[in-house]
């Protein structure tokens, strides 16, 4: 088993086809191949190897345009992502905010007042796991039963207790640092690695949190602080978003796919754009039609089971395009829930400057490439009781300190019109004294946020593209207004000054839908077939040998980044699948 090309002989039939190679696809391949299942992984993008392609010791001065963002590299030249908001030949459509007309998806405009919905796609082996923030938070008991908690949204057909053993399993493979805090609805882990120490600006924010009654605790990130599973710990070489040649952070390309390939049970086919899940006369999946992106030719691969792990909206699009006489509205859409209940995390930010951090002596303030501490949400019952004016919540993350300067590091408005020696002195004075606070909050599913296929537009491969409807509700708008004031309170309690007054109108301060890249819910699981697309294991109600393993199955979008839960649920799905295959209850006949 190995990397294949479309011209190379493949197996005539596999046990399982996995579409996608990120968190869900990588974990599915990892679990299944270890158990002896023969798997073919289809990835629309190109092969990618962080060990050889990661520029770990290069500075922005070594990059074109000093590493600045471009349309092709929206995360900057060194960002690991191949893909982004806008892909050549792969458009999508969004409904305009001001009227009911349609426009092509915009590029990089993250302001919600200007943009309705943005769809990020990675086209590379490992998908989004190559550049994500690596925030790894377990969902808690309230998160799985939100409607039971406060009467809003929907309950999952599974509970925290169902998923907890799989969080344990995933954390031991991934490697996550953190600390046991015993906070309600923020479950701890028995497998946390030691967290790194707070940096200077983080000590000030910890002090501010104590003044305000806001808990500030060690972050929970998928970055190694000690060796596990033959992987070395982080030595603070560069941003995790570039990838990691030494495997210190979690990427599917370094942690999940290589062990799966070592079993001899995995074939990987890159440049394979899945178009349709094929079915037999009985409505069972027989395989996948895909486009060879090099030749433009359509090909077919056969399997007993198909797992969709292409990211929520891509998997939903694939199901919508899998039409047949038995499923004329798309596979998985019998009850009309396919594409519905689209959500994303809320996002907002505010920056400030802390005079106490000016003119610090030169010192090493390196660390992992994200915050060492954060403020988890704790006001669940206040929100439920209506004391905050909105339901659910958000957590606060931050950045700052004396990290490697980026483009425009000396362009602060505090410096003024100076040059030469004075400019250098002012740059040294203010360097490292700025902080930026951000929120990641919960969106409650609503009827006005969903995706469907555009009736006319197709991508360069002739595949119909999605069009998106998206709308934040007053719940999210009020939540962001609350977060804006919390940012200002934290900065000022740390002895700082905000860069601007906190925005009282949350609609003016929140990011566009999709821009946080936590889009989920469009293939949601349910206890009964009439209420969703899959059962509690990600198995389609319409078709017993097709599973969805990515974030599309989520019923709610808590204030917890979804990747860790995707990894845990995928492992749970694979255990269920293998048990069913052994009993002869799931897979199509050989």
PDB file of N, CA and C in Angstrom, residues 181-278:
ATOM      1  N   UNK A 181      -8.545  21.607  36.095  1.00  0.00           N
ATOM      2  CA  UNK A 181      -9.076  22.784  36.780  1.00  0.00           C
ATOM      3  C   UNK A 181     -10.418  22.525  37.457  1.00  0.00           C
ATOM      4  N   UNK A 182     -11.123  21.462  37.074  1.00  0.00           N
ATOM      5  CA  UNK A 182     -12.410  21.160  37.684  1.00  0.00           C
ATOM      6  C   UNK A 182     -13.502  22.158  37.382  1.00  0.00           C
ATOM      7  N   UNK A 183     -13.440  22.818  36.232  1.00  0.00           N
ATOM      8  CA  UNK A 183     -14.423  23.834  35.871  1.00  0.00           C
ATOM      9  C   UNK A 183     -15.650  23.190  35.228  1.00  0.00           C
ATOM     10  N   UNK A 184     -16.828  23.686  35.601  1.00  0.00           N
ATOM     11  CA  UNK A 184     -18.068  23.131  35.082  1.00  0.00           C
ATOM     12  C   UNK A 184     -18.134  23.243  33.564  1.00  0.00           C
ATOM     13  N   UNK A 185     -18.501  22.139  32.933  1.00  0.00           N
ATOM     14  CA  UNK A 185     -18.690  22.051  31.483  1.00  0.00           C
ATOM     15  C   UNK A 185     -17.418  22.280  30.681  1.00  0.00           C
ATOM     16  N   UNK A 186     -16.266  22.238  31.349  1.00  0.00           N
ATOM     17  CA  UNK A 186     -14.968  22.305  30.685  1.00  0.00           C
ATOM     18  C   UNK A 186     -14.159  21.076  31.122  1.00  0.00           C
ATOM     19  N   UNK A 187     -14.521  19.882  30.622  1.00  0.00           N
ATOM     20  CA  UNK A 187     -13.957  18.644  31.155  1.00  0.00           C
ATOM     21  C   UNK A 187     -12.431  18.606  31.074  1.00  0.00           C
ATOM     22  N   UNK A 188     -11.832  18.090  32.145  1.00  0.00           N
ATOM     23  CA  UNK A 188     -10.389  17.874  32.194  1.00  0.00           C
ATOM     24  C   UNK A 188     -10.035  16.554  31.514  1.00  0.00           C
ATOM     25  N   UNK A 189      -8.747  16.310  31.420  1.00  0.00           N
ATOM     26  CA  UNK A 189      -8.246  15.063  30.837  1.00  0.00           C
ATOM     27  C   UNK A 189      -7.214  14.450  31.768  1.00  0.00           C
ATOM     28  N   UNK A 190      -7.161  13.134  31.801  1.00  0.00           N
ATOM     29  CA  UNK A 190      -6.110  12.426  32.536  1.00  0.00           C
ATOM     30  C   UNK A 190      -4.816  12.352  31.729  1.00  0.00           C
ATOM     31  N   UNK A 191      -4.853  12.878  30.508  1.00  0.00           N
ATOM     32  CA  UNK A 191      -3.705  12.713  29.605  1.00  0.00           C
ATOM     33  C   UNK A 191      -3.081  14.041  29.193  1.00  0.00           C
ATOM     34  N   UNK A 192      -3.371  15.087  29.931  1.00  0.00           N
ATOM     35  CA  UNK A 192      -2.750  16.372  29.622  1.00  0.00           C
ATOM     36  C   UNK A 192      -1.222  16.283  29.759  1.00  0.00           C
ATOM     37  N   UNK A 193      -0.522  16.904  28.819  1.00  0.00           N
ATOM     38  CA  UNK A 193       0.907  17.131  28.946  1.00  0.00           C
ATOM     39  C   UNK A 193       1.123  18.413  29.744  1.00  0.00           C
ATOM     40  N   UNK A 194       2.303  18.615  30.321  1.00  0.00           N
ATOM     41  CA  UNK A 194       2.526  19.838  31.105  1.00  0.00           C
ATOM     42  C   UNK A 194       2.368  21.091  30.242  1.00  0.00           C
ATOM     43  N   UNK A 195       1.653  22.093  30.733  1.00  0.00           N
ATOM     44  CA  UNK A 195       1.504  23.330  29.948  1.00  0.00           C
ATOM     45  C   UNK A 195       2.762  24.180  30.045  1.00  0.00           C
ATOM     46  N   UNK A 196       3.077  24.961  29.018  1.00  0.00           N
ATOM     47  CA  UNK A 196       4.200  25.895  29.113  1.00  0.00           C
ATOM     48  C   UNK A 196       3.869  27.051  30.051  1.00  0.00           C
ATOM     49  N   UNK A 197       4.889  27.694  30.573  1.00  0.00           N
ATOM     50  CA  UNK A 197       4.680  28.785  31.527  1.00  0.00           C
ATOM     51  C   UNK A 197       4.137  30.026  30.825  1.00  0.00           C
ATOM     52  N   UNK A 198       3.326  30.818  31.528  1.00  0.00           N
ATOM     53  CA  UNK A 198       2.828  32.063  30.934  1.00  0.00           C
ATOM     54  C   UNK A 198       3.965  33.034  30.628  1.00  0.00           C
ATOM     55  N   UNK A 199       3.774  33.820  29.576  1.00  0.00           N
ATOM     56  CA  UNK A 199       4.718  34.882  29.240  1.00  0.00           C
ATOM     57  C   UNK A 199       4.324  36.170  29.967  1.00  0.00           C
ATOM     58  N   UNK A 200       5.134  37.198  29.826  1.00  0.00           N
ATOM     59  CA  UNK A 200       4.931  38.420  30.613  1.00  0.00           C
ATOM     60  C   UNK A 200       3.531  39.005  30.426  1.00  0.00           C
ATOM     61  N   UNK A 201       3.096  39.173  29.183  1.00  0.00           N
ATOM     62  CA  UNK A 201       1.788  39.781  28.963  1.00  0.00           C
ATOM     63  C   UNK A 201       0.683  38.882  29.501  1.00  0.00           C
ATOM     64  N   UNK A 202       0.919  37.563  29.497  1.00  0.00           N
ATOM     65  CA  UNK A 202      -0.090  36.638  30.010  1.00  0.00           C
ATOM     66  C   UNK A 202      -0.189  36.704  31.535  1.00  0.00           C
ATOM     67  N   UNK A 203       0.925  36.979  32.209  1.00  0.00           N
ATOM     68  CA  UNK A 203       0.861  37.195  33.656  1.00  0.00           C
ATOM     69  C   UNK A 203      -0.003  38.409  33.979  1.00  0.00           C
ATOM     70  N   UNK A 204       0.107  39.448  33.166  1.00  0.00           N
ATOM     71  CA  UNK A 204      -0.709  40.639  33.400  1.00  0.00           C
ATOM     72  C   UNK A 204      -2.188  40.348  33.160  1.00  0.00           C
ATOM     73  N   UNK A 205      -2.486  39.532  32.155  1.00  0.00           N
ATOM     74  CA  UNK A 205      -3.883  39.173  31.897  1.00  0.00           C
ATOM     75  C   UNK A 205      -4.422  38.236  32.983  1.00  0.00           C
ATOM     76  N   UNK A 206      -3.558  37.383  33.523  1.00  0.00           N
ATOM     77  CA  UNK A 206      -3.979  36.549  34.658  1.00  0.00           C
ATOM     78  C   UNK A 206      -4.334  37.426  35.854  1.00  0.00           C
ATOM     79  N   UNK A 207      -3.526  38.451  36.102  1.00  0.00           N
ATOM     80  CA  UNK A 207      -3.799  39.382  37.196  1.00  0.00           C
ATOM     81  C   UNK A 207      -5.116  40.123  36.943  1.00  0.00           C
ATOM     82  N   UNK A 208      -5.335  40.500  35.685  1.00  0.00           N
ATOM     83  CA  UNK A 208      -6.583  41.186  35.331  1.00  0.00           C
ATOM     84  C   UNK A 208      -7.783  40.272  35.559  1.00  0.00           C
ATOM     85  N   UNK A 209      -7.633  38.987  35.182  1.00  0.00           N
ATOM     86  CA  UNK A 209      -8.724  38.044  35.384  1.00  0.00           C
ATOM     87  C   UNK A 209      -9.109  37.907  36.851  1.00  0.00           C
ATOM     88  N   UNK A 210      -8.115  37.904  37.742  1.00  0.00           N
ATOM     89  CA  UNK A 210      -8.404  37.816  39.175  1.00  0.00           C
ATOM     90  C   UNK A 210      -9.183  39.032  39.653  1.00  0.00           C
ATOM     91  N   UNK A 211      -8.838  40.205  39.145  1.00  0.00           N
ATOM     92  CA  UNK A 211      -9.558  41.420  39.525  1.00  0.00           C
ATOM     93  C   UNK A 211     -11.021  41.358  39.088  1.00  0.00           C
ATOM     94  N   UNK A 212     -11.256  40.781  37.918  1.00  0.00           N
ATOM     95  CA  UNK A 212     -12.582  40.812  37.307  1.00  0.00           C
ATOM     96  C   UNK A 212     -13.407  39.555  37.590  1.00  0.00           C
ATOM     97  N   UNK A 213     -12.810  38.565  38.225  1.00  0.00           N
ATOM     98  CA  UNK A 213     -13.519  37.310  38.451  1.00  0.00           C
ATOM     99  C   UNK A 213     -13.641  36.464  37.199  1.00  0.00           C
ATOM    100  N   UNK A 214     -12.729  36.644  36.258  1.00  0.00           N
ATOM    101  CA  UNK A 214     -12.696  35.859  35.018  1.00  0.00           C
ATOM    102  C   UNK A 214     -11.584  34.829  35.147  1.00  0.00           C
ATOM    103  N   UNK A 215     -11.883  33.528  35.094  1.00  0.00           N
ATOM    104  CA  UNK A 215     -10.820  32.533  35.239  1.00  0.00           C
ATOM    105  C   UNK A 215      -9.853  32.583  34.062  1.00  0.00           C
ATOM    106  N   UNK A 216      -8.585  32.551  34.361  1.00  0.00           N
ATOM    107  CA  UNK A 216      -7.547  32.471  33.332  1.00  0.00           C
ATOM    108  C   UNK A 216      -6.707  31.249  33.675  1.00  0.00           C
ATOM    109  N   UNK A 217      -6.685  30.278  32.772  1.00  0.00           N
ATOM    110  CA  UNK A 217      -6.038  29.000  33.047  1.00  0.00           C
ATOM    111  C   UNK A 217      -5.119  28.631  31.881  1.00  0.00           C
ATOM    112  N   UNK A 218      -4.248  27.625  32.059  1.00  0.00           N
ATOM    113  CA  UNK A 218      -3.417  27.179  30.935  1.00  0.00           C
ATOM    114  C   UNK A 218      -4.268  26.740  29.743  1.00  0.00           C
ATOM    115  N   UNK A 219      -3.805  27.074  28.561  1.00  0.00           N
ATOM    116  CA  UNK A 219      -4.489  26.660  27.341  1.00  0.00           C
ATOM    117  C   UNK A 219      -4.457  25.145  27.195  1.00  0.00           C
ATOM    118  N   UNK A 220      -5.274  24.661  26.287  1.00  0.00           N
ATOM    119  CA  UNK A 220      -5.303  23.244  25.946  1.00  0.00           C
ATOM    120  C   UNK A 220      -5.072  23.150  24.439  1.00  0.00           C
ATOM    121  N   UNK A 221      -3.812  22.901  24.084  1.00  0.00           N
ATOM    122  CA  UNK A 221      -3.398  22.937  22.686  1.00  0.00           C
ATOM    123  C   UNK A 221      -2.749  21.625  22.277  1.00  0.00           C
ATOM    124  N   UNK A 222      -2.924  21.265  21.009  1.00  0.00           N
ATOM    125  CA  UNK A 222      -2.362  20.029  20.462  1.00  0.00           C
ATOM    126  C   UNK A 222      -0.921  20.249  20.011  1.00  0.00           C
ATOM    127  N   UNK A 223      -0.072  20.558  20.986  1.00  0.00           N
ATOM    128  CA  UNK A 223       1.350  20.801  20.764  1.00  0.00           C
ATOM    129  C   UNK A 223       2.102  20.087  21.888  1.00  0.00           C
ATOM    130  N   UNK A 224       3.104  19.307  21.550  1.00  0.00           N
ATOM    131  CA  UNK A 224       3.806  18.505  22.551  1.00  0.00           C
ATOM    132  C   UNK A 224       4.746  19.357  23.393  1.00  0.00           C
ATOM    133  N   UNK A 225       4.696  19.129  24.710  1.00  0.00           N
ATOM    134  CA  UNK A 225       5.668  19.737  25.612  1.00  0.00           C
ATOM    135  C   UNK A 225       6.597  18.682  26.209  1.00  0.00           C
ATOM    136  N   UNK A 226       6.364  17.423  25.864  1.00  0.00           N
ATOM    137  CA  UNK A 226       7.298  16.349  26.185  1.00  0.00           C
ATOM    138  C   UNK A 226       7.109  15.257  25.146  1.00  0.00           C
ATOM    139  N   UNK A 227       8.095  14.370  24.957  1.00  0.00           N
ATOM    140  CA  UNK A 227       7.986  13.368  23.889  1.00  0.00           C
ATOM    141  C   UNK A 227       6.846  12.382  24.143  1.00  0.00           C
ATOM    142  N   UNK A 228       6.116  12.044  23.082  1.00  0.00           N
ATOM    143  CA  UNK A 228       5.164  10.935  23.135  1.00  0.00           C
ATOM    144  C   UNK A 228       5.169  10.234  21.784  1.00  0.00           C
ATOM    145  N   UNK A 229       4.970   8.937  21.800  1.00  0.00           N
ATOM    146  CA  UNK A 229       4.812   8.138  20.586  1.00  0.00           C
ATOM    147  C   UNK A 229       5.922   8.384  19.568  1.00  0.00           C
ATOM    148  N   UNK A 230       7.143   8.593  20.059  1.00  0.00           N
ATOM    149  CA  UNK A 230       8.264   8.810  19.160  1.00  0.00           C
ATOM    150  C   UNK A 230       8.349  10.198  18.572  1.00  0.00           C
ATOM    151  N   UNK A 231       7.510  11.117  19.029  1.00  0.00           N
ATOM    152  CA  UNK A 231       7.518  12.495  18.538  1.00  0.00           C
ATOM    153  C   UNK A 231       8.245  13.393  19.535  1.00  0.00           C
ATOM    154  N   UNK A 232       8.997  14.336  19.019  1.00  0.00           N
ATOM    155  CA  UNK A 232       9.767  15.253  19.869  1.00  0.00           C
ATOM    156  C   UNK A 232       8.899  16.413  20.331  1.00  0.00           C
ATOM    157  N   UNK A 233       9.208  17.013  21.481  1.00  0.00           N
ATOM    158  CA  UNK A 233       8.448  18.175  21.932  1.00  0.00           C
ATOM    159  C   UNK A 233       8.808  19.429  21.152  1.00  0.00           C
ATOM    160  N   UNK A 234       7.923  20.405  21.215  1.00  0.00           N
ATOM    161  CA  UNK A 234       8.144  21.699  20.575  1.00  0.00           C
ATOM    162  C   UNK A 234       9.368  22.393  21.166  1.00  0.00           C
ATOM    163  N   UNK A 235      10.193  22.986  20.293  1.00  0.00           N
ATOM    164  CA  UNK A 235      11.316  23.790  20.796  1.00  0.00           C
ATOM    165  C   UNK A 235      11.217  25.232  20.306  1.00  0.00           C
ATOM    166  N   UNK A 236       9.985  25.663  20.032  1.00  0.00           N
ATOM    167  CA  UNK A 236       9.671  27.067  19.780  1.00  0.00           C
ATOM    168  C   UNK A 236      10.384  27.620  18.542  1.00  0.00           C
ATOM    169  N   UNK A 237      10.495  26.808  17.516  1.00  0.00           N
ATOM    170  CA  UNK A 237      11.249  27.239  16.337  1.00  0.00           C
ATOM    171  C   UNK A 237      10.481  28.239  15.482  1.00  0.00           C
ATOM    172  N   UNK A 238       9.182  28.020  15.330  1.00  0.00           N
ATOM    173  CA  UNK A 238       8.434  28.862  14.401  1.00  0.00           C
ATOM    174  C   UNK A 238       6.948  28.644  14.610  1.00  0.00           C
ATOM    175  N   UNK A 239       6.124  29.362  13.877  1.00  0.00           N
ATOM    176  CA  UNK A 239       4.675  29.236  13.988  1.00  0.00           C
ATOM    177  C   UNK A 239       4.200  27.860  13.537  1.00  0.00           C
ATOM    178  N   UNK A 240       3.285  27.286  14.316  1.00  0.00           N
ATOM    179  CA  UNK A 240       2.709  25.989  13.946  1.00  0.00           C
ATOM    180  C   UNK A 240       1.972  26.061  12.612  1.00  0.00           C
ATOM    181  N   UNK A 241       1.502  27.238  12.241  1.00  0.00           N
ATOM    182  CA  UNK A 241       0.776  27.381  10.992  1.00  0.00           C
ATOM    183  C   UNK A 241       1.604  27.112   9.760  1.00  0.00           C
ATOM    184  N   UNK A 242       2.922  27.045   9.921  1.00  0.00           N
ATOM    185  CA  UNK A 242       3.788  26.689   8.786  1.00  0.00           C
ATOM    186  C   UNK A 242       3.864  25.180   8.581  1.00  0.00           C
ATOM    187  N   UNK A 243       3.359  24.418   9.542  1.00  0.00           N
ATOM    188  CA  UNK A 243       3.625  22.991   9.582  1.00  0.00           C
ATOM    189  C   UNK A 243       4.776  22.741  10.535  1.00  0.00           C
ATOM    190  N   UNK A 244       5.024  21.472  10.819  1.00  0.00           N
ATOM    191  CA  UNK A 244       6.072  21.147  11.786  1.00  0.00           C
ATOM    192  C   UNK A 244       6.869  19.946  11.313  1.00  0.00           C
ATOM    193  N   UNK A 245       8.126  20.184  10.985  1.00  0.00           N
ATOM    194  CA  UNK A 245       8.983  19.129  10.453  1.00  0.00           C
ATOM    195  C   UNK A 245       9.306  18.061  11.481  1.00  0.00           C
ATOM    196  N   UNK A 246       9.252  18.410  12.786  1.00  0.00           N
ATOM    197  CA  UNK A 246       9.630  17.441  13.809  1.00  0.00           C
ATOM    198  C   UNK A 246       8.410  16.762  14.436  1.00  0.00           C
ATOM    199  N   UNK A 247       7.223  17.034  13.943  1.00  0.00           N
ATOM    200  CA  UNK A 247       5.986  16.403  14.406  1.00  0.00           C
ATOM    201  C   UNK A 247       5.608  16.788  15.834  1.00  0.00           C
ATOM    202  N   UNK A 248       6.028  17.949  16.288  1.00  0.00           N
ATOM    203  CA  UNK A 248       5.704  18.371  17.645  1.00  0.00           C
ATOM    204  C   UNK A 248       4.262  18.845  17.773  1.00  0.00           C
ATOM    205  N   UNK A 249       3.700  19.355  16.692  1.00  0.00           N
ATOM    206  CA  UNK A 249       2.283  19.702  16.755  1.00  0.00           C
ATOM    207  C   UNK A 249       1.469  18.595  16.091  1.00  0.00           C
ATOM    208  N   UNK A 250       0.158  18.670  16.231  1.00  0.00           N
ATOM    209  CA  UNK A 250      -0.685  17.655  15.596  1.00  0.00           C
ATOM    210  C   UNK A 250      -1.035  18.067  14.179  1.00  0.00           C
ATOM    211  N   UNK A 251      -0.690  17.214  13.242  1.00  0.00           N
ATOM    212  CA  UNK A 251      -1.135  17.296  11.860  1.00  0.00           C
ATOM    213  C   UNK A 251      -1.464  15.882  11.406  1.00  0.00           C
ATOM    214  N   UNK A 252      -2.520  15.743  10.666  1.00  0.00           N
ATOM    215  CA  UNK A 252      -2.861  14.422  10.125  1.00  0.00           C
ATOM    216  C   UNK A 252      -1.715  13.858   9.297  1.00  0.00           C
ATOM    217  N   UNK A 253      -1.016  14.738   8.600  1.00  0.00           N
ATOM    218  CA  UNK A 253       0.068  14.319   7.704  1.00  0.00           C
ATOM    219  C   UNK A 253       1.262  13.730   8.431  1.00  0.00           C
ATOM    220  N   UNK A 254       1.447  14.051   9.715  1.00  0.00           N
ATOM    221  CA  UNK A 254       2.603  13.546  10.451  1.00  0.00           C
ATOM    222  C   UNK A 254       2.230  12.561  11.554  1.00  0.00           C
ATOM    223  N   UNK A 255       0.989  12.640  12.068  1.00  0.00           N
ATOM    224  CA  UNK A 255       0.619  11.853  13.239  1.00  0.00           C
ATOM    225  C   UNK A 255      -0.308  10.687  12.897  1.00  0.00           C
ATOM    226  N   UNK A 256      -1.189  10.851  11.925  1.00  0.00           N
ATOM    227  CA  UNK A 256      -2.183   9.825  11.634  1.00  0.00           C
ATOM    228  C   UNK A 256      -1.901   9.035  10.363  1.00  0.00           C
ATOM    229  N   UNK A 257      -1.575   9.734   9.283  1.00  0.00           N
ATOM    230  CA  UNK A 257      -1.431   9.043   7.999  1.00  0.00           C
ATOM    231  C   UNK A 257      -0.190   8.153   7.931  1.00  0.00           C
ATOM    232  N   UNK A 258       1.006   8.594   8.389  1.00  0.00           N
ATOM    233  CA  UNK A 258       2.170   7.706   8.297  1.00  0.00           C
ATOM    234  C   UNK A 258       2.007   6.374   9.024  1.00  0.00           C
ATOM    235  N   UNK A 259       1.508   6.329  10.272  1.00  0.00           N
ATOM    236  CA  UNK A 259       1.299   5.017  10.897  1.00  0.00           C
ATOM    237  C   UNK A 259       0.291   4.156  10.144  1.00  0.00           C
ATOM    238  N   UNK A 260      -0.724   4.807   9.564  1.00  0.00           N
ATOM    239  CA  UNK A 260      -1.701   4.052   8.784  1.00  0.00           C
ATOM    240  C   UNK A 260      -1.048   3.430   7.555  1.00  0.00           C
ATOM    241  N   UNK A 261      -0.171   4.165   6.900  1.00  0.00           N
ATOM    242  CA  UNK A 261       0.517   3.636   5.724  1.00  0.00           C
ATOM    243  C   UNK A 261       1.487   2.525   6.110  1.00  0.00           C
ATOM    244  N   UNK A 262       2.078   2.632   7.304  1.00  0.00           N
ATOM    245  CA  UNK A 262       3.016   1.603   7.755  1.00  0.00           C
ATOM    246  C   UNK A 262       2.346   0.243   7.942  1.00  0.00           C
ATOM    247  N   UNK A 263       1.031   0.226   8.116  1.00  0.00           N
ATOM    248  CA  UNK A 263       0.336  -1.058   8.262  1.00  0.00           C
ATOM    249  C   UNK A 263       0.269  -1.837   6.955  1.00  0.00           C
ATOM    250  N   UNK A 264       0.476  -1.137   5.835  1.00  0.00           N
ATOM    251  CA  UNK A 264       0.312  -1.778   4.535  1.00  0.00           C
ATOM    252  C   UNK A 264      -1.134  -1.866   4.083  1.00  0.00           C
ATOM    253  N   UNK A 265      -2.033  -1.237   4.840  1.00  0.00           N
ATOM    254  CA  UNK A 265      -3.465  -1.337   4.531  1.00  0.00           C
ATOM    255  C   UNK A 265      -4.059  -0.062   3.944  1.00  0.00           C
ATOM    256  N   UNK A 266      -3.224   0.941   3.658  1.00  0.00           N
ATOM    257  CA  UNK A 266      -3.735   2.222   3.165  1.00  0.00           C
ATOM    258  C   UNK A 266      -3.128   2.582   1.821  1.00  0.00           C
ATOM    259  N   UNK A 267      -3.981   2.880   0.860  1.00  0.00           N
ATOM    260  CA  UNK A 267      -3.589   3.546  -0.376  1.00  0.00           C
ATOM    261  C   UNK A 267      -4.079   4.985  -0.306  1.00  0.00           C
ATOM    262  N   UNK A 268      -3.281   5.924  -0.790  1.00  0.00           N
ATOM    263  CA  UNK A 268      -3.657   7.341  -0.813  1.00  0.00           C
ATOM    264  C   UNK A 268      -3.602   7.834  -2.242  1.00  0.00           C
ATOM    265  N   UNK A 269      -4.691   8.413  -2.678  1.00  0.00           N
ATOM    266  CA  UNK A 269      -4.780   8.949  -4.030  1.00  0.00           C
ATOM    267  C   UNK A 269      -5.033  10.446  -3.938  1.00  0.00           C
ATOM    268  N   UNK A 270      -4.032  11.267  -4.260  1.00  0.00           N
ATOM    269  CA  UNK A 270      -4.190  12.717  -4.257  1.00  0.00           C
ATOM    270  C   UNK A 270      -4.644  13.191  -5.631  1.00  0.00           C
ATOM    271  N   UNK A 271      -5.088  14.446  -5.706  1.00  0.00           N
ATOM    272  CA  UNK A 271      -5.594  14.959  -6.975  1.00  0.00           C
ATOM    273  C   UNK A 271      -6.857  14.249  -7.415  1.00  0.00           C
ATOM    274  N   UNK A 272      -7.667  13.802  -6.451  1.00  0.00           N
ATOM    275  CA  UNK A 272      -8.888  13.046  -6.752  1.00  0.00           C
ATOM    276  C   UNK A 272     -10.086  13.798  -6.174  1.00  0.00           C
ATOM    277  N   UNK A 273     -10.789  14.549  -7.005  1.00  0.00           N
ATOM    278  CA  UNK A 273     -11.933  15.348  -6.587  1.00  0.00           C
ATOM    279  C   UNK A 273     -13.200  14.499  -6.642  1.00  0.00           C
ATOM    280  N   UNK A 274     -13.702  14.092  -5.478  1.00  0.00           N
ATOM    281  CA  UNK A 274     -14.893  13.254  -5.426  1.00  0.00           C
ATOM    282  C   UNK A 274     -16.096  14.008  -5.982  1.00  0.00           C
ATOM    283  N   UNK A 275     -16.874  13.334  -6.812  1.00  0.00           N
ATOM    284  CA  UNK A 275     -18.048  13.953  -7.427  1.00  0.00           C
ATOM    285  C   UNK A 275     -19.350  13.347  -6.933  1.00  0.00           C
ATOM    286  N   UNK A 276     -19.353  12.024  -6.699  1.00  0.00           N
ATOM    287  CA  UNK A 276     -20.621  11.353  -6.425  1.00  0.00           C
ATOM    288  C   UNK A 276     -20.362  10.015  -5.748  1.00  0.00           C
ATOM    289  N   UNK A 277     -21.193   9.697  -4.758  1.00  0.00           N
ATOM    290  CA  UNK A 277     -21.225   8.344  -4.204  1.00  0.00           C
ATOM    291  C   UNK A 277     -22.160   7.525  -5.081  1.00  0.00           C
ATOM    292  N   UNK A 278     -21.659   6.413  -5.605  1.00  0.00           N
ATOM    293  CA  UNK A 278     -22.464   5.589  -6.510  1.00  0.00           C
ATOM    294  C   UNK A 278     -23.235   4.532  -5.720  1.00  0.00           C
TER     295      UNK A 278
END
